[in-house]
PDB file of C-alpha atoms in Angstrom:
ATOM      1  CA  MET A   1       0.013  -0.052  -0.074  1.00 82.00           C
ATOM      2  CA  THR A   2       1.382   3.424  -0.791  1.00 89.00           C
ATOM      3  CA  PHE A   3       1.096   6.473   1.432  1.00 90.00           C
ATOM      4  CA  HIS A   4       0.751  10.103   0.528  1.00 89.00           C
ATOM      5  CA  ALA A   5       2.317  12.320   3.224  1.00 87.00           C
ATOM      6  CA  TYR A   6       0.317  15.608   3.411  1.00 84.00           C
ATOM      7  CA  SER A   7       1.667  18.938   4.492  1.00 86.00           C
ATOM      8  CA  PRO A   8       5.343  18.391   5.244  1.00 90.00           C
ATOM      9  CA  LEU A   9       5.409  22.088   6.350  1.00 91.00           C
ATOM     10  CA  ALA A  10       2.839  21.357   9.094  1.00 89.00           C
ATOM     11  CA  GLY A  11       0.312  23.883   7.585  1.00 86.00           C
ATOM     12  CA  GLY A  12       3.101  26.446   7.278  1.00 88.00           C
ATOM     13  CA  PHE A  13       4.165  26.163  10.874  1.00 91.00           C
ATOM     14  CA  LEU A  14       7.731  25.146   9.996  1.00 94.00           C
ATOM     15  CA  VAL A  15       8.418  28.051   7.829  1.00 93.00           C
ATOM     16  CA  ARG A  16       7.369  30.648  10.394  1.00 91.00           C
ATOM     17  CA  SER A  17       9.129  31.976  13.389  1.00 90.00           C
ATOM     18  CA  ARG A  18       8.095  32.054  17.048  1.00 90.00           C
ATOM     19  CA  GLN A  19       7.760  35.787  16.818  1.00 88.00           C
ATOM     20  CA  GLN A  20       5.440  35.605  13.791  1.00 87.00           C
ATOM     21  CA  LEU A  21       3.156  33.012  15.616  1.00 84.00           C
ATOM     22  CA  MET A  22       3.082  35.155  18.787  1.00 83.00           C
ATOM     23  CA  GLY A  23       2.390  38.393  16.795  1.00 78.00           C
ATOM     24  CA  ALA A  24      -0.897  40.008  16.103  1.00 70.00           C
ATOM     25  CA  ASP A  25      -0.768  40.021  12.259  1.00 80.00           C
ATOM     26  CA  LEU A  26      -1.002  36.141  11.557  1.00 79.00           C
ATOM     27  CA  THR A  27      -1.977  35.313   7.976  1.00 80.00           C
ATOM     28  CA  GLY A  28      -2.725  32.180   6.021  1.00 80.00           C
ATOM     29  CA  HIS A  29      -3.554  29.069   8.078  1.00 81.00           C
ATOM     30  CA  PHE A  30      -2.807  30.931  11.353  1.00 85.00           C
ATOM     31  CA  ASP A  31      -5.149  33.879  10.701  1.00 83.00           C
ATOM     32  CA  GLN A  32      -6.965  34.428  14.014  1.00 85.00           C
ATOM     33  CA  THR A  33      -9.949  36.050  12.325  1.00 86.00           C
ATOM     34  CA  ILE A  34     -11.075  32.650  10.986  1.00 87.00           C
ATOM     35  CA  MET A  35     -11.900  29.510  12.903  1.00 90.00           C
ATOM     36  CA  ALA A  36      -9.314  27.378  11.039  1.00 86.00           C
ATOM     37  CA  GLY A  37      -6.650  29.850  12.236  1.00 86.00           C
ATOM     38  CA  LYS A  38      -7.597  29.509  15.764  1.00 87.00           C
ATOM     39  CA  LEU A  39      -7.499  25.695  15.305  1.00 88.00           C
ATOM     40  CA  TYR A  40      -3.996  25.805  13.846  1.00 87.00           C
ATOM     41  CA  LEU A  41      -2.583  28.104  16.534  1.00 87.00           C
ATOM     42  CA  GLY A  42      -4.241  25.901  19.181  1.00 88.00           C
ATOM     43  CA  MET A  43      -2.478  22.910  17.748  1.00 89.00           C
ATOM     44  CA  TYR A  44       0.955  24.459  17.049  1.00 89.00           C
ATOM     45  CA  GLY A  45       1.185  27.366  19.574  1.00 89.00           C
ATOM     46  CA  LYS A  46       2.127  25.102  22.421  1.00 91.00           C
ATOM     47  CA  PRO A  47       5.382  26.061  24.436  1.00 92.00           C
ATOM     48  CA  SER A  48       7.427  22.931  23.419  1.00 93.00           C
ATOM     49  CA  LEU A  49       6.491  23.353  19.717  1.00 94.00           C
ATOM     50  CA  LEU A  50       7.578  26.997  19.772  1.00 94.00           C
ATOM     51  CA  VAL A  51      10.939  26.109  21.354  1.00 95.00           C
ATOM     52  CA  ALA A  52      11.229  23.281  18.662  1.00 96.00           C
ATOM     53  CA  LEU A  53      10.459  25.907  15.983  1.00 96.00           C
ATOM     54  CA  GLU A  54      13.294  28.121  17.154  1.00 97.00           C
ATOM     55  CA  GLN A  55      15.591  24.942  16.994  1.00 97.00           C
ATOM     56  CA  TRP A  56      14.265  24.102  13.531  1.00 97.00           C
ATOM     57  CA  GLU A  57      15.374  27.653  12.288  1.00 97.00           C
ATOM     58  CA  GLU A  58      18.919  27.088  13.824  1.00 98.00           C
ATOM     59  CA  ILE A  59      19.130  23.732  12.217  1.00 98.00           C
ATOM     60  CA  ALA A  60      18.076  25.085   8.751  1.00 98.00           C
ATOM     61  CA  LYS A  61      20.745  27.894   9.133  1.00 98.00           C
ATOM     62  CA  GLU A  62      23.435  25.371  10.148  1.00 98.00           C
ATOM     63  CA  ALA A  63      22.588  23.206   7.133  1.00 98.00           C
ATOM     64  CA  GLY A  64      22.477  26.269   4.774  1.00 97.00           C
ATOM     65  CA  VAL A  65      19.014  25.513   3.573  1.00 97.00           C
ATOM     66  CA  THR A  66      15.680  27.270   4.051  1.00 96.00           C
ATOM     67  CA  LYS A  67      13.326  26.035   6.667  1.00 97.00           C
ATOM     68  CA  ALA A  68      11.061  24.630   3.924  1.00 95.00           C
ATOM     69  CA  ALA A  69      13.889  22.787   2.285  1.00 96.00           C
ATOM     70  CA  LEU A  70      14.791  21.282   5.494  1.00 98.00           C
ATOM     71  CA  ALA A  71      11.309  19.864   6.016  1.00 96.00           C
ATOM     72  CA  TYR A  72      10.959  18.648   2.383  1.00 95.00           C
ATOM     73  CA  ARG A  73      14.318  16.985   2.380  1.00 96.00           C
ATOM     74  CA  TRP A  74      13.770  15.334   5.760  1.00 96.00           C
ATOM     75  CA  ALA A  75      10.392  14.015   4.767  1.00 94.00           C
ATOM     76  CA  ALA A  76      11.586  12.770   1.312  1.00 93.00           C
ATOM     77  CA  TYR A  77      14.849  11.139   2.454  1.00 94.00           C
ATOM     78  CA  HIS A  78      14.760  10.448   6.261  1.00 95.00           C
ATOM     79  CA  SER A  79      11.195   9.844   7.228  1.00 92.00           C
ATOM     80  CA  ALA A  80       9.404   6.426   7.111  1.00 90.00           C
ATOM     81  CA  LEU A  81       8.223   7.110   3.575  1.00 92.00           C
ATOM     82  CA  GLY A  82       9.399   4.383   1.171  1.00 91.00           C
ATOM     83  CA  SER A  83      10.124   4.565  -2.606  1.00 89.00           C
ATOM     84  CA  GLU A  84       6.569   3.876  -3.509  1.00 92.00           C
ATOM     85  CA  ASP A  85       5.059   6.689  -1.233  1.00 92.00           C
ATOM     86  CA  ALA A  86       4.761  10.343  -1.976  1.00 90.00           C
ATOM     87  CA  LEU A  87       4.802  13.829  -0.466  1.00 89.00           C
ATOM     88  CA  VAL A  88       1.879  16.081  -1.106  1.00 90.00           C
ATOM     89  CA  PHE A  89       2.684  19.849  -1.030  1.00 88.00           C
ATOM     90  CA  GLY A  90       1.005  23.022  -1.795  1.00 85.00           C
ATOM     91  CA  ALA A  91       2.447  26.127  -3.324  1.00 87.00           C
ATOM     92  CA  SER A  92       1.059  29.659  -3.561  1.00 87.00           C
ATOM     93  CA  SER A  93       3.100  30.502  -6.605  1.00 92.00           C
ATOM     94  CA  LEU A  94       5.131  28.960  -9.474  1.00 95.00           C
ATOM     95  CA  LYS A  95       8.266  30.214  -7.780  1.00 94.00           C
ATOM     96  CA  GLN A  96       7.378  28.477  -4.490  1.00 92.00           C
ATOM     97  CA  MET A  97       6.648  25.206  -6.439  1.00 93.00           C
ATOM     98  CA  GLU A  98       9.989  25.345  -8.285  1.00 95.00           C
ATOM     99  CA  GLU A  99      11.819  25.901  -4.989  1.00 93.00           C
ATOM    100  CA  THR A 100      10.094  22.933  -3.423  1.00 92.00           C
ATOM    101  CA  LEU A 101      11.036  20.708  -6.450  1.00 94.00           C
ATOM    102  CA  ILE A 102      14.658  21.946  -6.343  1.00 95.00           C
ATOM    103  CA  ALA A 103      14.903  21.270  -2.653  1.00 93.00           C
ATOM    104  CA  CYS A 104      13.699  17.819  -3.125  1.00 91.00           C
ATOM    105  CA  GLU A 105      16.158  17.079  -5.904  1.00 94.00           C
ATOM    106  CA  GLU A 106      19.039  18.217  -3.602  1.00 96.00           C
ATOM    107  CA  GLY A 107      18.945  14.785  -2.026  1.00 95.00           C
ATOM    108  CA  PRO A 108      19.435  13.593   1.556  1.00 97.00           C
ATOM    109  CA  LEU A 109      20.544  15.906   4.324  1.00 98.00           C
ATOM    110  CA  PRO A 110      23.898  15.399   6.050  1.00 98.00           C
ATOM    111  CA  THR A 111      23.774  12.888   8.960  1.00 98.00           C
ATOM    112  CA  ASP A 112      24.429  15.484  11.678  1.00 98.00           C
ATOM    113  CA  ILE A 113      21.517  17.529  10.528  1.00 98.00           C
ATOM    114  CA  VAL A 114      19.236  14.561  10.430  1.00 97.00           C
ATOM    115  CA  LYS A 115      20.280  13.623  13.951  1.00 97.00           C
ATOM    116  CA  LYS A 116      19.325  17.209  15.171  1.00 97.00           C
ATOM    117  CA  VAL A 117      15.922  17.149  13.329  1.00 96.00           C
ATOM    118  CA  ASP A 118      15.191  13.678  14.856  1.00 94.00           C
ATOM    119  CA  GLU A 119      16.091  15.100  18.305  1.00 95.00           C
ATOM    120  CA  ILE A 120      13.346  17.671  18.010  1.00 93.00           C
ATOM    121  CA  TRP A 121      10.745  14.904  18.100  1.00 88.00           C
ATOM    122  CA  GLU A 122      11.833  13.909  21.624  1.00 88.00           C
ATOM    123  CA  LEU A 123      11.144  17.576  22.664  1.00 89.00           C
ATOM    124  CA  VAL A 124       7.652  17.729  21.101  1.00 90.00           C
ATOM    125  CA  LYS A 125       6.267  14.130  21.013  1.00 86.00           C
ATOM    126  CA  ASP A 126       3.905  14.709  23.995  1.00 86.00           C
ATOM    127  CA  GLU A 127       2.242  17.807  22.506  1.00 85.00           C
ATOM    128  CA  ALA A 128       2.712  17.332  18.774  1.00 82.00           C
ATOM    129  CA  PRO A 129      -0.454  17.108  16.805  1.00 79.00           C
ATOM    130  CA  ILE A 130      -0.525  13.623  15.347  1.00 70.00           C
ATOM    131  CA  ASP A 131      -3.828  13.746  13.478  1.00 58.00           C
ATOM    132  CA  ASN A 132      -4.982  17.287  13.069  1.00 50.00           C
ATOM    133  CA  PHE A 133      -8.613  16.454  12.236  1.00 51.00           C
ATOM    134  CA  HIS A 134      -9.399  13.369  14.338  1.00 47.00           C
ATOM    135  CA  ARG A 135      -7.973  14.288  17.658  1.00 49.00           C
ATOM    136  CA  GLU A 136      -9.595  13.200  20.960  1.00 48.00           C
TER     137      GLU A 136
END
């Protein structure tokens, strides 16, 4: 059976900063004037996730890649996905789509970067949203 992994950027969470999420001018999935935005911030605005987001940004800088590229490359090459599986991503522009495809073509991340990304899970596993739409 194949699996299609949806939203490797966690609804845009992984490309934002802690400051953006705590600011008043949230847009997109996190727009607080709409119900979905309140849901997203409720899922991703938890203390451990915000600390992890800061670490994510530092890891991306260390790797010399964007936060989005870090997510796509980790999901494509270091997650449980197999060769028969797929990543489902969205793009708001042709440029964004091209950047995503280029990032995926850059191949696996260095081992030390993968280790740091994997360590983030230990920080967030108790608060991370596993299934955004069928939570108890």
